[in-house]
XYZ file of C-alpha atoms in Angstrom:
249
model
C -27.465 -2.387 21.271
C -29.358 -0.259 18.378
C -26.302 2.146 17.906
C -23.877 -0.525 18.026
C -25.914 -2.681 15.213
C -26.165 0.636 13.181
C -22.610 1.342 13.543
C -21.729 -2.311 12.344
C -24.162 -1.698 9.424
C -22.217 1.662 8.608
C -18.911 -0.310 8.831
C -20.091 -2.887 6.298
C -21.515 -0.497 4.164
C -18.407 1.818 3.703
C -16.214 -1.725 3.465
C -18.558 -2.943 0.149
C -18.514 0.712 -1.265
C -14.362 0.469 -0.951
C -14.301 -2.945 -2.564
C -16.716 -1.986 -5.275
C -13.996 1.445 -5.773
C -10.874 -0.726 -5.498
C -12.421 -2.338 -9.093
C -12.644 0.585 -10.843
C -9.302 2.241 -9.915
C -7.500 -1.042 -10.896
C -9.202 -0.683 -13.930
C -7.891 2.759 -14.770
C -4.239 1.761 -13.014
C -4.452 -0.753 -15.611
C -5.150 2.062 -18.290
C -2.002 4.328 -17.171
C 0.398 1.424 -17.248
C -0.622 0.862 -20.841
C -0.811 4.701 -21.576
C 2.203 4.934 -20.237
C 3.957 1.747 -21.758
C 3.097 2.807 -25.260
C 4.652 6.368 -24.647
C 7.877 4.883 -23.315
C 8.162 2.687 -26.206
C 7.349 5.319 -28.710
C 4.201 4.117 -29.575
C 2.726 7.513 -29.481
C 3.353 10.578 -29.815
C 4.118 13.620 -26.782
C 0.721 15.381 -27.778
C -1.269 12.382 -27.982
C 0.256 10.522 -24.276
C -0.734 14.168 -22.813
C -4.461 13.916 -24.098
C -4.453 10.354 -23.250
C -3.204 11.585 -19.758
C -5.913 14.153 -19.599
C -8.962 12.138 -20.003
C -7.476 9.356 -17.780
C -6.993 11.974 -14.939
C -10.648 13.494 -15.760
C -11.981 9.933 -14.606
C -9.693 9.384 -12.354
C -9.945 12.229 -10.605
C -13.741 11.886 -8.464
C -12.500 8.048 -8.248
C -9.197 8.860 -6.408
C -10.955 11.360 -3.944
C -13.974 9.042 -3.137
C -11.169 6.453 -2.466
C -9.812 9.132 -0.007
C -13.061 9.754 1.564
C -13.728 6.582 2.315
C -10.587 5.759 3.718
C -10.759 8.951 6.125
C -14.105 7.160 6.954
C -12.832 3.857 8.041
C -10.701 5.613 10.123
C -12.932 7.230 11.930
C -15.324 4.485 12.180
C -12.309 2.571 13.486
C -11.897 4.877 16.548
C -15.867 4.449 16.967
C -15.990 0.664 16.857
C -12.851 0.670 19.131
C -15.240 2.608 21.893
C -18.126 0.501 21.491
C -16.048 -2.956 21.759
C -14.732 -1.403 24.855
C -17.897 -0.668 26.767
C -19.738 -3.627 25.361
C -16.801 -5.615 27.239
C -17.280 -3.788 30.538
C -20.913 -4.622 30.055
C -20.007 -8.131 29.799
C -18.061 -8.651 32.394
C -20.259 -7.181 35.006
C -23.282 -8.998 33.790
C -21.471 -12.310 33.414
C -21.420 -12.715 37.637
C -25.054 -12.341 38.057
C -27.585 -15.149 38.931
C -30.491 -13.304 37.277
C -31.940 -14.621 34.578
C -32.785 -11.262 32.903
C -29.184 -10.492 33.563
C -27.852 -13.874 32.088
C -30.147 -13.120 29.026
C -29.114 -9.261 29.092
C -25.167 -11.278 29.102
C -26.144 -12.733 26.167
C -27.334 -10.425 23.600
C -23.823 -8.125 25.196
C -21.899 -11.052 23.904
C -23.253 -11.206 20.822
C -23.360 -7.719 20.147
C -19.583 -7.677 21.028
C -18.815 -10.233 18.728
C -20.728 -8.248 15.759
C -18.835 -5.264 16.504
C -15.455 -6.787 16.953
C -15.926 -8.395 13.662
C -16.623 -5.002 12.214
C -13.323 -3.782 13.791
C -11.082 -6.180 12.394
C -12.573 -6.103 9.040
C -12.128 -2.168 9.175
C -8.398 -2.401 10.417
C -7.658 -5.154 7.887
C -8.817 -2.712 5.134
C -6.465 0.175 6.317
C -3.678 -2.187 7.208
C -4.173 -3.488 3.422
C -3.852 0.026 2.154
C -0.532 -0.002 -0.621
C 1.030 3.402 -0.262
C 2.966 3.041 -3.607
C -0.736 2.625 -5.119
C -1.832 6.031 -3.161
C 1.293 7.823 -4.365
C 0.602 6.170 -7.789
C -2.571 7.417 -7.522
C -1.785 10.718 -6.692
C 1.137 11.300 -9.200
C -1.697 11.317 -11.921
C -4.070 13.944 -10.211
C -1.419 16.508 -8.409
C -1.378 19.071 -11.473
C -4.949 19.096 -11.809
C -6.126 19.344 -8.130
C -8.334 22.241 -7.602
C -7.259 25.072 -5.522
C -10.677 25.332 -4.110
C -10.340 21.952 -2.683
C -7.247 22.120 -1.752
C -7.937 21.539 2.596
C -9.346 18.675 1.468
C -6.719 17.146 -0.473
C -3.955 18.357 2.117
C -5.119 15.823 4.594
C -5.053 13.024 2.100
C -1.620 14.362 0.739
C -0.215 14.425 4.449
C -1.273 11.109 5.301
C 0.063 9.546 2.190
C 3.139 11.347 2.627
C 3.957 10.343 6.288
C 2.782 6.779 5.662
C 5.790 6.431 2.790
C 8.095 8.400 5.154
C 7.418 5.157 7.215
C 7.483 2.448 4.111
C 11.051 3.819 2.255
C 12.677 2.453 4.953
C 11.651 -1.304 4.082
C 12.920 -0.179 0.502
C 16.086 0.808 1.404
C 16.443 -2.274 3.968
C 15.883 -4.313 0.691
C 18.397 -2.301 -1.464
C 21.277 -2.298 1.266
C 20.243 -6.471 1.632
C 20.827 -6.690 -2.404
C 24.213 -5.043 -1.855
C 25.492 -6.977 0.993
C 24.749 -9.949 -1.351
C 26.274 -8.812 -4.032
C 29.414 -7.741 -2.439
C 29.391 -10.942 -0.768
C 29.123 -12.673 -4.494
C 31.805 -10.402 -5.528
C 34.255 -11.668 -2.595
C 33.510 -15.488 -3.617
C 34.109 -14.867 -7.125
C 37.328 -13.087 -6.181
C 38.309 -16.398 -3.556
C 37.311 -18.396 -6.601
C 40.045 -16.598 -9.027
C 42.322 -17.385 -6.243
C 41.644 -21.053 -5.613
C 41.960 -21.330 -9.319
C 44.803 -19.690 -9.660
C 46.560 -21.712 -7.146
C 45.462 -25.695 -8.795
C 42.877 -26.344 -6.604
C 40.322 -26.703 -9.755
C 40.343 -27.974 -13.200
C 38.941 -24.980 -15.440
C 35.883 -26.696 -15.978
C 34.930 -26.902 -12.454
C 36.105 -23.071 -12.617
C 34.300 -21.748 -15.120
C 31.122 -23.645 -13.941
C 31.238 -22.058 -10.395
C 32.023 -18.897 -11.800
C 29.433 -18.944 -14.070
C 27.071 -19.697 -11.567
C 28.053 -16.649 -9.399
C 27.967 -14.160 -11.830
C 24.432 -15.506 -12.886
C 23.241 -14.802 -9.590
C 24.964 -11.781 -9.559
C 23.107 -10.319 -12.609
C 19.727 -11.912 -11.172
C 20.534 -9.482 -7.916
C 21.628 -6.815 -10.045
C 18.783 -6.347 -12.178
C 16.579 -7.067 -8.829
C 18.454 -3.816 -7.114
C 18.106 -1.649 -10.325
C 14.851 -2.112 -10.671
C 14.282 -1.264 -6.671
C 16.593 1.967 -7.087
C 14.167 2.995 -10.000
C 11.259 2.520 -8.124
C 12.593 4.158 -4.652
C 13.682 7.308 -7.181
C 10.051 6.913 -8.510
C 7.849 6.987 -5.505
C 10.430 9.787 -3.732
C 9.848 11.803 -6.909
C 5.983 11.488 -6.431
C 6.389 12.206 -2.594
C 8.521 15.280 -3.179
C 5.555 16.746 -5.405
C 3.038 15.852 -2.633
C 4.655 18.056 -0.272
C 5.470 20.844 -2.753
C 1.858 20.850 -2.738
C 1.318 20.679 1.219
C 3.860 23.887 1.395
C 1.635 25.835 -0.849
């Protein structure tokens, strides 16, 4: 029972240290969207976005790999409390049939052990499940130029993982871009069936012109909607191109 309270303790302990992380890298996300807003708009110049850049990715930099760490951690713990719930179970369901009274009390402190550490568990797995892999990539899109060769086995793992996980997550992307453009095409056909009915007296123009204009509205809504998701599919491929330029090193 010792080991499995210790591992719960270890559990909660890396789970606080990731929420008191998560803080401070919002922070600095925060920082980079306005570094990088002001560049865009011309608010400063090349030199000064690059020092900007710089410092941000100086402080970013033990952040981002402590974030990394901790998340190889939960993993790891994850396979551990996975074991433990396991044989706590077994325990528990041979003890439950005995008459015993040190058994029934023995069934007891099982049970609640079990419940502890399958807690634990799903707080762990809700963690990594919760885990944004456009945030990693984001992440890593600031620190891949400055990563130290030295460390470089240790970043590879971090790289690979990120890497494979958006392998998995572009496809929800491009499920939402292809959605977009079934709409719109569909739009496109009912504004072309509206010309038609038009054309043919089966509306006055104002009745036209106010379907129409309520198409093409919607239209432009999806539009702008599958621009923007293009951009950021381009964006996050970009970033997951350089990660495995850097795995192929």
């Amino acid at each position: 029972m010792e080991e499995s309270e210790k591992l719960v303790e270890e559990a909660r302990n890396v789970l606080r240290q990731m929420s008191d992380l998560q803080y401070e890298l919002r922070d600095y996300e925060k920082r980079r969207s306005e570094i990088l807003r002001m560049y865009s708009t011309g608010q400063v110049s090349r030199e000064v976005f690059e020092g900007l850049m710089g410092e941000l990715r100086q402080k970013m930099y033990p952040l981002v790999r402590k974030y990394f760490e901790l998340k190889a951690k939960l993993r790891d713990l994850e396979s551990q409390l996975r074991l433990v719930v396991t044989r706590l179970s077994v325990e528990a369901k041979t003890s439950e049939s005995s008459v015993y009274r040190a058994s029934f009390e023995r069934d007891q402190r099982v049970r609640q052990a079990l419940s502890r550490v399958g807690s634990a568990l799903e707080d762990v797995q809700r963690e990594l499940k919760n885990a944004d892999v456009e945030r990693e990539l984001r992440m890593l899109d600031v620190l891949l130029d400055a990563l130290p060769r030295e460390e470089a086995d240790v970043w590879k793992q971090a790289l690979g993982e990120v890497v494979e996980a958006w392998s998995r997550a572009r496809f929800s992307y491009a499920g939402r871009i292809e959605e977009i453009e079934r709409r719109i095409e569909s739009l496109n056909d009912s504004l072309k069936e509206l010309e038609v009915r038009f054309a043919v007296g089966e509306f006055e123009r104002g009745e036209y012109e106010v379907r129409r204009s309520a198409i093409e509205r919607e239209m432009g809504e999806l539009q702008a909607q599958l621009e923007a998701l293009q951009e950021k599919l381009e964006d996050l491929d970009l970033i997951a191109a350089r990660c495995r330029e850097y795995l192929a090193r």
